[in-house]
Amino acid sequence: MSVYLRSQKVIKDWIDYNDHMNVSYYLLMFDKYGADTLNNIFKMGEHSAKTTMKSTMMVESHITYNQELLLNDEVDINLIYFDHDKKRLLYKMEMIHKEKKYLASTIEVLALYVDLDKRKVAEFEKEKVFIMDNFVKENQSKFNNIDLKFSSMLKK
């Protein structure tokens, strides 16, 4: 099970000399079409960065490349795990080929909540904790915490 975040098609600019999607674009897809969607759900995305000067920054990640993607392949980016503490987000996403249903890639991310004025880590506001806790409660049955690399880094 998972939580659908967004779909995206592989474009020509992302194809390398091996005639498949270059590894760097897997991260781009997870970041732009997965993490940005997630940050918007939690009110920590671009709007927050511009209006409250608070946002998230990825500090560590683990990515797998399970099967190649080709030009015009379309994938679903799904959230398969999410948790947080007072300052950190931990999440894992998967990239599933929309038509053939195979696992193309996964990424696990540890991100920090940051005060952009001070360029320092900050604690989440109560409103954001409430949103995240409700999200976890509503989606807990869809999450899978198997093989997480960074779960010990949350300080609960």
C-alpha atoms as one frame of an Amber mdcrd trajectory, in Angstrom:
protein
   0.000   0.000   0.000   1.040   3.588  -0.482  -0.215   7.162  -0.764  -0.304
   8.497  -4.320   1.447  11.860  -4.691   1.770  12.573  -8.414   2.458  11.160
 -11.881   5.143  12.256 -14.308   6.291  11.309 -17.791   9.973  10.828 -18.714
  10.977  13.586 -21.139  13.648  13.657 -23.856  16.019  15.931 -21.888  16.322
  13.248 -19.196  17.490  10.511 -21.583  21.258   9.816 -21.672  23.602   8.110
 -24.125  22.486   4.694 -22.801  19.038   5.541 -24.166  17.374   5.489 -20.742
  16.676   8.017 -18.007  19.904   9.256 -16.427  20.262   8.573 -12.693  20.260
  12.268 -11.778  16.682  12.647 -13.006  15.346  10.005 -10.645  16.296  12.347
  -7.799  14.820  15.311  -9.667  11.521  13.460 -10.111  11.371  12.432  -6.460
  12.194  15.967  -5.350  10.015  18.012  -7.731   7.023  15.668  -8.008   7.163
  13.835  -4.682   8.797  15.949  -1.974   7.315  19.215  -3.256   3.841  17.648
  -3.199   4.422  16.339   0.323   5.756  19.699   1.526   2.681  21.431   0.125
   0.402  18.999   2.006   2.229  19.909   5.225   2.350  23.644   4.389   6.164
  23.657   4.251   6.758  24.124   0.534   7.545  27.083  -1.669   4.689  29.226
  -0.304   5.943  28.697   3.249   9.529  29.484   2.262   8.435  32.774   0.701
   5.907  33.877   3.332   7.196  32.482   6.668  10.872  31.938   5.761  10.563
  28.332   6.958  10.973  25.257   4.804  12.610  21.859   4.646  16.061  20.836
   3.460  17.116  17.327   2.594  20.185  16.290   4.595  20.503  12.625   3.717
  19.014  10.229   1.208  19.221   6.647   0.036  18.067   5.908  -3.501  17.669
   2.613  -5.326  17.499   2.114  -9.060  15.405  -1.010  -9.525  14.540  -0.912
 -13.219  15.301   1.513 -16.019  12.887   4.053 -17.424  12.707   5.012 -21.092
  11.507   8.020 -23.027   7.774   8.685 -22.514   7.433   6.135 -19.710   5.012
   7.486 -17.119   5.414   6.787 -13.432   3.403   7.250 -10.273   5.304   8.664
  -7.331   3.906   7.257  -4.113   4.688   7.804  -0.458   5.313   4.478   1.289
   6.401   5.791   4.695   6.302   9.037   6.664   7.159  10.076  10.216   8.574
  13.116  12.006   9.928  14.411  15.282  10.161  18.052  16.444  12.619  19.102
  13.703  12.941  16.253  11.217  10.938  14.546   8.486  11.581  10.955   7.495
   9.892   9.645   4.388  10.257   6.991   1.734   8.814   7.159  -1.762   8.561
   4.744  -4.654   8.388   5.269  -8.396   6.058   2.773 -10.118   5.777   2.411
 -13.895   2.189   3.470 -14.577   1.441   0.991 -17.369   3.681  -2.001 -16.550
   3.384  -1.637 -12.742   7.051  -2.390 -11.990   9.109  -0.699  -9.285  11.553
   1.649 -11.012  13.125   3.324  -7.980  12.822   4.170  -4.282  14.187   6.979
  -2.163  14.366   7.380   1.595  14.925  10.928   2.839  15.834  12.592   6.093
  14.991  16.303   5.954  15.257  19.127   8.469  12.866  21.987   9.106  14.840
  25.202   8.682  14.418  28.865   9.570  15.672  30.430   6.341  16.376  33.827
   7.956  18.758  32.301  10.479  19.793  29.339   8.272  19.322  27.127  11.344
  17.207  24.111  12.170  13.869  25.005  13.766  11.067  23.161  15.524   7.787
  22.654  13.683   4.948  24.985  14.621   1.963  23.362  16.366  -0.169  23.774
  13.221   2.317  21.767  11.151   2.676  19.064  13.813  -1.127  18.755  13.849
  -1.256  18.412  10.037   1.541  15.812   9.990   0.107  13.814  12.904  -3.317
  13.700  11.251  -1.726  12.643   7.960   0.129   9.812   9.713  -3.028   8.734
  11.542  -5.093   8.694   8.327  -2.459   6.815   6.304  -0.694   4.586   8.848
  -2.171   1.406   7.362  -0.628   2.296   3.977   2.919   2.746   5.335   5.708
   0.184   5.341   8.650   0.722   7.692  10.646  -2.280   6.480  14.247  -1.599
   5.414  14.330   2.031   6.545  17.902   3.340   6.785  17.299   6.510   8.818
  14.556   5.640  11.332  17.037   5.740  14.234  17.721   9.413  13.449  14.277
  10.573  14.586  14.339  11.719  18.200  10.914  10.891  19.580
